[in-house]
Structure formats: C-alpha cells, structure tokens
Amino acid sequence: MKTIFTYVALLIVSVSAFAEISSTEKNALVKLNKATKGSQWINKWDLKSPVSSWYGVEIQNDKVVSIKLVNNNLNGELPMEIGNLTSLRILNLFRNNITGVLPQSIGNLKSLTKLNIAFNQVSGKLPETIGNATQLKSIEMHMNRLTGELPISIGNLSALETLSLFNNEIEGQIPASYYQLKSLKVLLLNSNKLTGKLEKEVSNLTSLETLSLFENKMDGQVPFDLEKLGNLKEMNISYNMFNGLVSKNLSKLDTLNMTMVNDQGVATTLKVNIDKNSAVANDE
C-alpha cells in the first residue's frame, strides 16, 4: 500500500512539473508568433513542443512571466491577445521590425515592469491604457514612428523610473501629470516635435538623473527650478526655442550650453545672468 501511495505521489509531482500554461496564454503566444511571421524568426518556436522550450519565453507557476525576443526578426503588428498574458513582467522586443500601433490591451498587463519595443517601426499614438499597467518601471519605445500626443495616463505610473521615447514624431506638450513622477530617474524625449513650456514643477522630479529634451520645439523661459534637482547628472535641452536668461549652473549643466534655435531658425546661445546663479535667486 505504501508503495502505491509513493508511486501516486511521484506521479502527481511529475505531472505538476510538466504542467502547461493555460490555453488562453498559449493562444496569445501563438498569435504573437503568427502575427510577426514566426517562420522567419532567427530563433524559431516549435509550436508542437512544450511552451517551456520556446526561445525567449520564461514560465513560473504555469504563467508566462517574461518574453525576450531581442533582434529576432519579428515582422508585423503585435496582436491584441498580448494583453491576455496578465502575469507578464517583462516584454522585450528590442530591435525588430514590429509595425502598427501598440494594442490597447497593453493596459491589461498589470504585472508588467519592463516594456522595451525600441528600435522598431511602431506607429500611431501610445494608448492611454498604458497607464493601467501600474507596475511599470521602464518604458523604452525610442527609435520608432510614434505620433500624436503623450498619454496623460503615464503620469499614473508612480513606480516609473525610465521613460525613453526619443527619436519619434510625438507632438504637443509634456502633460502636467508627468511632473508628479517622483520615482523617475531617466526622461528621454529628445528628437520629437514637442511644443509648449518646461514648467517649474519639473523640480518635483526629485529622483531625476538624466533629462534630454533637445531637438524639439519647446519655448518659454528655462525654469531656474531645474537647479533644485540634486540628483541630476546629465541634461540636454538645447535646440529648442527656449528664451530669456539662464544661470551659470544651468548653462554648464546643459551638454550643448543652452544652444537654441530662434524664430529665423538660427542657432543662438542663451545669455547667462551673472546675478542669478542659483534657483534660490529666482525665488526672491
């Protein structure tokens, strides 16, 4: 009797060890494979083999928690079903040929901490639903073809540390909600078509270490409040249409020494106000 019990116990453990993910999650992966021409991938999936053997897929507790298909020749649009991978923590599709818009269902990924679809051909506006993925720490969508305005909802991502959207065609102003991202360390929005002012509330970004806004169409006074960012190590806000005076500290901090483009399209350097050398002076 003891032998039978032991055999049954071992059988249960064995079955558990090789348990498959749900049909919903497997279907989402198959949709991703077919939508991006999986037969042409560099590292292909054998759809007849267990999902646990598929390249770049990590499974924990019978749930897909990570997809890493970097530089794997994915061609096509991301399917809506990607949002069914609700336990996904990492989606890294860096340097492929992904086209179309980012699906609205991306907001269903409540466990997602890292989203990297940089160096692709994703177009259209980032969906407002991205703000529903509240665990996000890193969004990297640079070097794509994104258009439209920045989603206001990204300001809801209180854990966000990196927002990298440079080299796209994003328009409009930086939403006020972004100035409340207290965990943000890296903000890269350069080489877009952003307009409007850099608000003094930028001083709320107390964790910010890198700020890059160069090559946009932003205007107005450069806020002295930037000097309040004690963790700021790198900054480049040149090649905008900012005007007025800047302090010595800000001028030195900027990689290109506050070189702006005036109304005639001519590059000019902002004047340094020697009487105002700190943000404190601006408050007096």
mmCIF file of C-alpha atoms in Angstrom:
data_model
loop_
_atom_site.group_PDB
_atom_site.id
_atom_site.type_symbol
_atom_site.label_atom_id
_atom_site.label_comp_id
_atom_site.label_asym_id
_atom_site.label_seq_id
_atom_site.Cartn_x
_atom_site.Cartn_y
_atom_site.Cartn_z
ATOM 1 C CA MET A 1 0.000 0.000 0.000
ATOM 2 C CA LYS A 2 2.842 2.323 0.884
ATOM 3 C CA THR A 3 4.479 1.599 -2.464
ATOM 4 C CA ILE A 4 1.284 2.534 -4.355
ATOM 5 C CA PHE A 5 0.941 5.754 -2.367
ATOM 6 C CA THR A 6 4.546 6.689 -3.118
ATOM 7 C CA TYR A 7 4.022 5.976 -6.817
ATOM 8 C CA VAL A 8 0.903 8.148 -6.967
ATOM 9 C CA ALA A 9 2.682 10.985 -5.133
ATOM 10 C CA LEU A 10 5.597 10.857 -7.541
ATOM 11 C CA LEU A 11 3.199 10.818 -10.480
ATOM 12 C CA ILE A 12 1.443 13.946 -9.199
ATOM 13 C CA VAL A 13 4.771 15.751 -8.735
ATOM 14 C CA SER A 14 5.871 14.696 -12.202
ATOM 15 C CA VAL A 15 2.680 15.935 -13.855
ATOM 16 C CA SER A 16 2.899 19.200 -11.917
ATOM 17 C CA ALA A 17 6.481 19.737 -13.042
ATOM 18 C CA PHE A 18 5.489 19.484 -16.675
ATOM 19 C CA ALA A 19 2.171 21.317 -16.389
ATOM 20 C CA GLU A 20 1.397 23.583 -19.310
ATOM 21 C CA ILE A 21 0.233 27.179 -19.249
ATOM 22 C CA SER A 22 -3.441 27.906 -19.836
ATOM 23 C CA SER A 23 -4.900 27.649 -23.319
ATOM 24 C CA THR A 24 -5.571 31.409 -23.208
ATOM 25 C CA GLU A 25 -1.913 32.233 -22.638
ATOM 26 C CA LYS A 26 -0.701 29.661 -25.152
ATOM 27 C CA ASN A 27 -3.082 31.088 -27.737
ATOM 28 C CA ALA A 28 -1.671 34.580 -27.070
ATOM 29 C CA LEU A 29 1.844 33.335 -27.745
ATOM 30 C CA VAL A 30 0.762 31.524 -30.917
ATOM 31 C CA LYS A 31 -0.981 34.712 -32.107
ATOM 32 C CA LEU A 32 2.225 36.675 -31.466
ATOM 33 C CA ASN A 33 4.225 34.119 -33.405
ATOM 34 C CA LYS A 34 1.912 34.122 -36.414
ATOM 35 C CA ALA A 35 1.319 37.901 -36.422
ATOM 36 C CA THR A 36 5.068 38.544 -36.587
ATOM 37 C CA LYS A 37 5.923 35.842 -39.144
ATOM 38 C CA GLY A 38 7.380 33.324 -36.745
ATOM 39 C CA SER A 39 8.522 31.111 -39.611
ATOM 40 C CA GLN A 40 11.044 33.842 -40.459
ATOM 41 C CA TRP A 41 12.362 34.403 -36.942
ATOM 42 C CA ILE A 42 16.045 33.833 -36.298
ATOM 43 C CA ASN A 43 15.261 31.712 -33.243
ATOM 44 C CA LYS A 44 12.022 29.936 -34.119
ATOM 45 C CA TRP A 45 9.387 28.309 -31.935
ATOM 46 C CA ASP A 46 8.357 24.709 -32.453
ATOM 47 C CA LEU A 47 4.653 25.138 -31.743
ATOM 48 C CA LYS A 48 4.296 21.377 -31.246
ATOM 49 C CA SER A 49 6.816 21.360 -28.401
ATOM 50 C CA PRO A 50 6.072 22.400 -24.799
ATOM 51 C CA VAL A 51 5.879 26.168 -24.347
ATOM 52 C CA SER A 52 8.623 25.917 -21.739
ATOM 53 C CA SER A 53 11.030 25.051 -24.570
ATOM 54 C CA TRP A 54 10.160 28.100 -26.699
ATOM 55 C CA TYR A 55 13.010 30.542 -27.157
ATOM 56 C CA GLY A 56 12.796 33.678 -25.024
ATOM 57 C CA VAL A 57 9.755 32.573 -23.014
ATOM 58 C CA GLU A 58 10.025 32.223 -19.242
ATOM 59 C CA ILE A 59 7.333 30.446 -17.243
ATOM 60 C CA GLN A 60 6.793 30.473 -13.487
ATOM 61 C CA ASN A 61 3.924 28.743 -11.697
ATOM 62 C CA ASP A 62 2.342 27.866 -15.044
ATOM 63 C CA LYS A 63 2.255 31.551 -16.067
ATOM 64 C CA VAL A 64 4.243 33.383 -18.740
ATOM 65 C CA VAL A 65 6.274 35.996 -16.868
ATOM 66 C CA SER A 66 8.824 37.067 -19.467
ATOM 67 C CA ILE A 67 9.173 37.317 -23.251
ATOM 68 C CA LYS A 68 12.593 38.316 -24.582
ATOM 69 C CA LEU A 69 12.868 38.231 -28.362
ATOM 70 C CA VAL A 70 15.624 40.786 -28.917
ATOM 71 C CA ASN A 71 16.867 41.171 -32.508
ATOM 72 C CA ASN A 72 14.922 38.113 -33.640
ATOM 73 C CA ASN A 73 13.469 39.344 -36.943
ATOM 74 C CA LEU A 74 9.866 39.810 -35.807
ATOM 75 C CA ASN A 75 7.897 41.343 -38.700
ATOM 76 C CA GLY A 76 4.328 42.554 -38.253
ATOM 77 C CA GLU A 77 1.933 44.001 -35.700
ATOM 78 C CA LEU A 78 1.535 42.952 -32.092
ATOM 79 C CA PRO A 79 -1.774 41.116 -31.662
ATOM 80 C CA MET A 80 -4.484 42.259 -29.269
ATOM 81 C CA GLU A 81 -4.149 38.904 -27.469
ATOM 82 C CA ILE A 82 -0.825 40.043 -25.989
ATOM 83 C CA GLY A 83 -2.966 41.582 -23.255
ATOM 84 C CA ASN A 84 -4.057 38.104 -22.134
ATOM 85 C CA LEU A 85 -0.606 37.424 -20.684
ATOM 86 C CA THR A 86 -1.665 39.024 -17.431
ATOM 87 C CA SER A 87 1.260 37.704 -15.377
ATOM 88 C CA LEU A 88 3.848 39.080 -17.794
ATOM 89 C CA ARG A 89 6.576 41.116 -16.087
ATOM 90 C CA ILE A 90 8.991 41.678 -18.959
ATOM 91 C CA LEU A 91 8.232 42.255 -22.643
ATOM 92 C CA ASN A 92 11.465 42.896 -24.517
ATOM 93 C CA LEU A 93 11.171 43.055 -28.304
ATOM 94 C CA PHE A 94 14.109 45.404 -28.870
ATOM 95 C CA ARG A 95 15.415 45.822 -32.422
ATOM 96 C CA ASN A 96 12.936 44.021 -34.649
ATOM 97 C CA ASN A 97 10.581 45.121 -37.426
ATOM 98 C CA ILE A 98 7.359 45.474 -35.467
ATOM 99 C CA THR A 99 4.860 47.773 -37.176
ATOM 100 C CA GLY A 100 1.382 49.138 -36.484
ATOM 101 C CA VAL A 101 0.126 50.626 -33.243
ATOM 102 C CA LEU A 102 0.715 49.376 -29.724
ATOM 103 C CA PRO A 103 -2.516 47.488 -28.886
ATOM 104 C CA GLN A 104 -4.903 48.949 -26.312
ATOM 105 C CA SER A 105 -4.746 45.647 -24.455
ATOM 106 C CA ILE A 106 -1.238 46.518 -23.235
ATOM 107 C CA GLY A 107 -3.027 48.094 -20.277
ATOM 108 C CA ASN A 108 -4.191 44.651 -19.148
ATOM 109 C CA LEU A 109 -0.633 43.726 -18.197
ATOM 110 C CA LYS A 110 -0.951 44.693 -14.538
ATOM 111 C CA SER A 111 2.267 42.877 -13.561
ATOM 112 C CA LEU A 112 4.431 44.366 -16.321
ATOM 113 C CA THR A 113 7.540 46.148 -15.028
ATOM 114 C CA LYS A 114 9.627 46.440 -18.211
ATOM 115 C CA LEU A 115 8.378 47.303 -21.710
ATOM 116 C CA ASN A 116 11.049 47.561 -24.391
ATOM 117 C CA ILE A 117 9.967 47.806 -28.030
ATOM 118 C CA ALA A 118 12.705 50.259 -29.026
ATOM 119 C CA PHE A 119 14.278 50.239 -32.499
ATOM 120 C CA ASN A 120 11.170 49.044 -34.336
ATOM 121 C CA GLN A 121 8.610 50.728 -36.599
ATOM 122 C CA VAL A 122 5.688 51.095 -34.206
ATOM 123 C CA SER A 123 3.450 53.957 -35.331
ATOM 124 C CA GLY A 124 0.450 55.929 -34.119
ATOM 125 C CA LYS A 125 -0.194 57.257 -30.639
ATOM 126 C CA LEU A 126 0.733 55.429 -27.473
ATOM 127 C CA PRO A 127 -2.573 54.223 -25.982
ATOM 128 C CA GLU A 128 -3.906 55.884 -22.829
ATOM 129 C CA THR A 129 -4.453 52.380 -21.459
ATOM 130 C CA ILE A 130 -0.707 52.090 -20.863
ATOM 131 C CA GLY A 131 -1.345 53.978 -17.635
ATOM 132 C CA ASN A 132 -3.286 50.954 -16.359
ATOM 133 C CA ALA A 133 -0.098 48.867 -16.242
ATOM 134 C CA THR A 134 0.679 50.390 -12.870
ATOM 135 C CA GLN A 135 3.749 48.260 -12.052
ATOM 136 C CA LEU A 136 5.752 49.628 -14.974
ATOM 137 C CA LYS A 137 9.251 50.776 -14.055
ATOM 138 C CA SER A 138 10.648 51.158 -17.555
ATOM 139 C CA ILE A 139 9.104 52.168 -20.887
ATOM 140 C CA GLU A 140 11.518 52.152 -23.824
ATOM 141 C CA MET A 141 9.897 52.975 -27.142
ATOM 142 C CA HIS A 142 12.629 55.106 -28.694
ATOM 143 C CA MET A 143 13.564 54.915 -32.367
ATOM 144 C CA ASN A 144 10.063 54.186 -33.650
ATOM 145 C CA ARG A 145 7.458 56.160 -35.596
ATOM 146 C CA LEU A 146 5.172 57.225 -32.761
ATOM 147 C CA THR A 147 2.943 60.224 -33.405
ATOM 148 C CA GLY A 148 0.236 62.126 -31.548
ATOM 149 C CA GLU A 149 0.479 63.484 -28.025
ATOM 150 C CA LEU A 150 1.984 61.897 -24.938
ATOM 151 C CA PRO A 151 -0.589 59.870 -22.959
ATOM 152 C CA ILE A 152 -1.629 61.755 -19.835
ATOM 153 C CA SER A 153 -2.106 58.413 -18.082
ATOM 154 C CA ILE A 154 1.652 57.750 -17.929
ATOM 155 C CA GLY A 155 1.577 60.202 -15.035
ATOM 156 C CA ASN A 156 -0.274 57.485 -13.071
ATOM 157 C CA LEU A 157 2.762 55.197 -13.142
ATOM 158 C CA SER A 158 4.157 56.024 -9.712
ATOM 159 C CA ALA A 159 6.868 53.317 -9.942
ATOM 160 C CA LEU A 160 8.178 54.523 -13.322
ATOM 161 C CA GLU A 161 11.952 55.064 -13.370
ATOM 162 C CA THR A 162 12.716 55.255 -17.104
ATOM 163 C CA LEU A 163 10.690 56.859 -19.890
ATOM 164 C CA SER A 164 12.563 56.735 -23.179
ATOM 165 C CA LEU A 165 10.650 57.949 -26.238
ATOM 166 C CA PHE A 166 13.336 59.783 -28.191
ATOM 167 C CA ASN A 167 13.542 59.837 -31.988
ATOM 168 C CA ASN A 168 9.835 59.638 -32.738
ATOM 169 C CA GLU A 169 7.336 62.210 -34.054
ATOM 170 C CA ILE A 170 5.449 62.903 -30.838
ATOM 171 C CA GLU A 171 3.674 66.278 -30.684
ATOM 172 C CA GLY A 172 2.064 68.509 -28.082
ATOM 173 C CA GLN A 173 3.161 69.458 -24.594
ATOM 174 C CA ILE A 174 4.594 67.467 -21.724
ATOM 175 C CA PRO A 175 1.474 66.615 -19.665
ATOM 176 C CA ALA A 176 1.293 68.182 -16.210
ATOM 177 C CA SER A 177 0.871 64.697 -14.728
ATOM 178 C CA TYR A 178 4.455 63.810 -15.698
ATOM 179 C CA TYR A 179 5.807 66.307 -13.188
ATOM 180 C CA GLN A 180 4.448 64.084 -10.394
ATOM 181 C CA LEU A 181 6.586 61.065 -11.284
ATOM 182 C CA LYS A 182 8.664 61.105 -8.118
ATOM 183 C CA SER A 183 10.471 57.827 -8.952
ATOM 184 C CA LEU A 184 11.515 58.922 -12.460
ATOM 185 C CA LYS A 185 15.287 58.760 -12.980
ATOM 186 C CA VAL A 186 15.610 58.933 -16.779
ATOM 187 C CA LEU A 187 13.456 61.090 -19.066
ATOM 188 C CA LEU A 188 14.439 60.961 -22.740
ATOM 189 C CA LEU A 189 12.045 62.845 -25.032
ATOM 190 C CA ASN A 190 14.548 64.378 -27.426
ATOM 191 C CA SER A 191 14.212 64.477 -31.198
ATOM 192 C CA ASN A 192 10.434 64.727 -31.338
ATOM 193 C CA LYS A 193 8.044 67.592 -32.133
ATOM 194 C CA LEU A 194 7.179 68.654 -28.595
ATOM 195 C CA THR A 195 5.955 72.199 -28.018
ATOM 196 C CA GLY A 196 4.999 74.316 -25.012
ATOM 197 C CA LYS A 197 6.932 75.181 -21.883
ATOM 198 C CA LEU A 198 9.020 73.230 -19.441
ATOM 199 C CA GLU A 199 7.096 74.013 -16.276
ATOM 200 C CA LYS A 200 8.732 74.940 -12.975
ATOM 201 C CA GLU A 201 7.039 71.843 -11.487
ATOM 202 C CA VAL A 202 9.925 69.919 -13.069
ATOM 203 C CA SER A 203 11.533 70.419 -9.654
ATOM 204 C CA ASN A 204 9.107 67.765 -8.339
ATOM 205 C CA LEU A 205 11.093 65.102 -10.208
ATOM 206 C CA THR A 206 13.439 64.700 -7.278
ATOM 207 C CA SER A 207 14.874 61.335 -8.424
ATOM 208 C CA LEU A 208 15.725 62.570 -11.930
ATOM 209 C CA GLU A 209 19.289 61.824 -13.030
ATOM 210 C CA THR A 210 19.057 62.279 -16.807
ATOM 211 C CA LEU A 211 16.917 64.801 -18.719
ATOM 212 C CA SER A 212 17.027 65.000 -22.506
ATOM 213 C CA LEU A 213 14.650 67.275 -24.431
ATOM 214 C CA PHE A 214 16.918 68.544 -27.190
ATOM 215 C CA GLU A 215 15.710 68.880 -30.778
ATOM 216 C CA ASN A 216 12.092 69.766 -30.092
ATOM 217 C CA LYS A 217 10.073 72.968 -30.450
ATOM 218 C CA MET A 218 9.619 73.872 -26.813
ATOM 219 C CA ASP A 219 9.655 77.544 -25.839
ATOM 220 C CA GLY A 220 9.433 79.982 -22.942
ATOM 221 C CA GLN A 221 11.819 80.628 -20.085
ATOM 222 C CA VAL A 222 14.114 77.848 -18.955
ATOM 223 C CA PRO A 223 12.999 77.320 -15.340
ATOM 224 C CA PHE A 224 15.689 78.018 -12.738
ATOM 225 C CA ASP A 225 13.887 75.307 -10.754
ATOM 226 C CA LEU A 226 15.938 72.735 -12.656
ATOM 227 C CA GLU A 227 18.749 73.555 -10.256
ATOM 228 C CA LYS A 228 16.702 72.077 -7.407
ATOM 229 C CA LEU A 229 17.150 68.612 -8.890
ATOM 230 C CA GLY A 230 20.002 67.461 -6.693
ATOM 231 C CA ASN A 231 20.355 64.079 -8.418
ATOM 232 C CA LEU A 232 20.521 65.478 -11.957
ATOM 233 C CA LYS A 233 23.771 64.376 -13.620
ATOM 234 C CA GLU A 234 23.065 64.780 -17.337
ATOM 235 C CA MET A 235 20.902 67.340 -19.140
ATOM 236 C CA ASN A 236 20.443 68.440 -22.723
ATOM 237 C CA ILE A 237 17.579 70.793 -23.528
ATOM 238 C CA SER A 238 19.330 72.617 -26.388
ATOM 239 C CA TYR A 239 17.981 73.052 -29.912
ATOM 240 C CA ASN A 240 14.564 74.153 -28.758
ATOM 241 C CA MET A 241 13.133 77.668 -28.783
ATOM 242 C CA PHE A 242 13.631 78.451 -25.106
ATOM 243 C CA ASN A 243 14.409 82.107 -24.397
ATOM 244 C CA GLY A 244 15.336 84.502 -21.633
ATOM 245 C CA LEU A 245 18.265 84.235 -19.269
ATOM 246 C CA VAL A 246 19.822 81.210 -17.623
ATOM 247 C CA SER A 247 22.133 80.809 -14.658
ATOM 248 C CA LYS A 248 25.747 79.727 -14.919
ATOM 249 C CA ASN A 249 24.863 76.461 -13.229
ATOM 250 C CA LEU A 250 22.215 75.581 -15.817
ATOM 251 C CA SER A 251 24.378 76.643 -18.723
ATOM 252 C CA LYS A 252 27.210 74.403 -17.543
ATOM 253 C CA LEU A 253 24.867 71.510 -16.849
ATOM 254 C CA ASP A 254 23.482 71.500 -20.392
ATOM 255 C CA THR A 255 25.579 69.397 -22.768
ATOM 256 C CA LEU A 256 25.372 71.982 -25.565
ATOM 257 C CA ASN A 257 25.470 75.040 -23.311
ATOM 258 C CA MET A 258 21.881 76.115 -23.988
ATOM 259 C CA THR A 259 22.162 76.458 -27.766
ATOM 260 C CA MET A 260 18.689 77.320 -29.051
ATOM 261 C CA VAL A 261 17.039 77.905 -32.421
ATOM 262 C CA ASN A 262 15.431 81.346 -32.816
ATOM 263 C CA ASP A 263 12.447 82.415 -34.942
ATOM 264 C CA GLN A 264 14.679 82.664 -38.001
ATOM 265 C CA GLY A 265 15.989 79.143 -37.491
ATOM 266 C CA VAL A 266 19.404 80.401 -36.454
ATOM 267 C CA ALA A 267 21.292 78.748 -33.603
ATOM 268 C CA THR A 268 21.907 81.110 -30.690
ATOM 269 C CA THR A 269 23.217 80.669 -27.174
ATOM 270 C CA LEU A 270 21.089 81.867 -24.280
ATOM 271 C CA LYS A 271 22.614 84.644 -22.207
ATOM 272 C CA VAL A 272 23.878 83.854 -18.750
ATOM 273 C CA ASN A 273 22.629 86.068 -15.946
ATOM 274 C CA ILE A 274 25.614 86.524 -13.652
ATOM 275 C CA ASP A 275 23.379 87.985 -10.949
ATOM 276 C CA LYS A 276 21.225 84.888 -10.784
ATOM 277 C CA ASN A 277 23.446 81.916 -10.282
ATOM 278 C CA SER A 278 21.022 79.638 -8.490
ATOM 279 C CA ALA A 279 17.410 78.629 -8.228
ATOM 280 C CA VAL A 280 17.235 80.369 -4.863
ATOM 281 C CA ALA A 281 17.799 83.718 -6.561
ATOM 282 C CA ASN A 282 14.806 83.073 -8.773
ATOM 283 C CA ASP A 283 12.545 82.690 -5.750
ATOM 284 C CA GLU A 284 13.442 86.072 -4.241
#
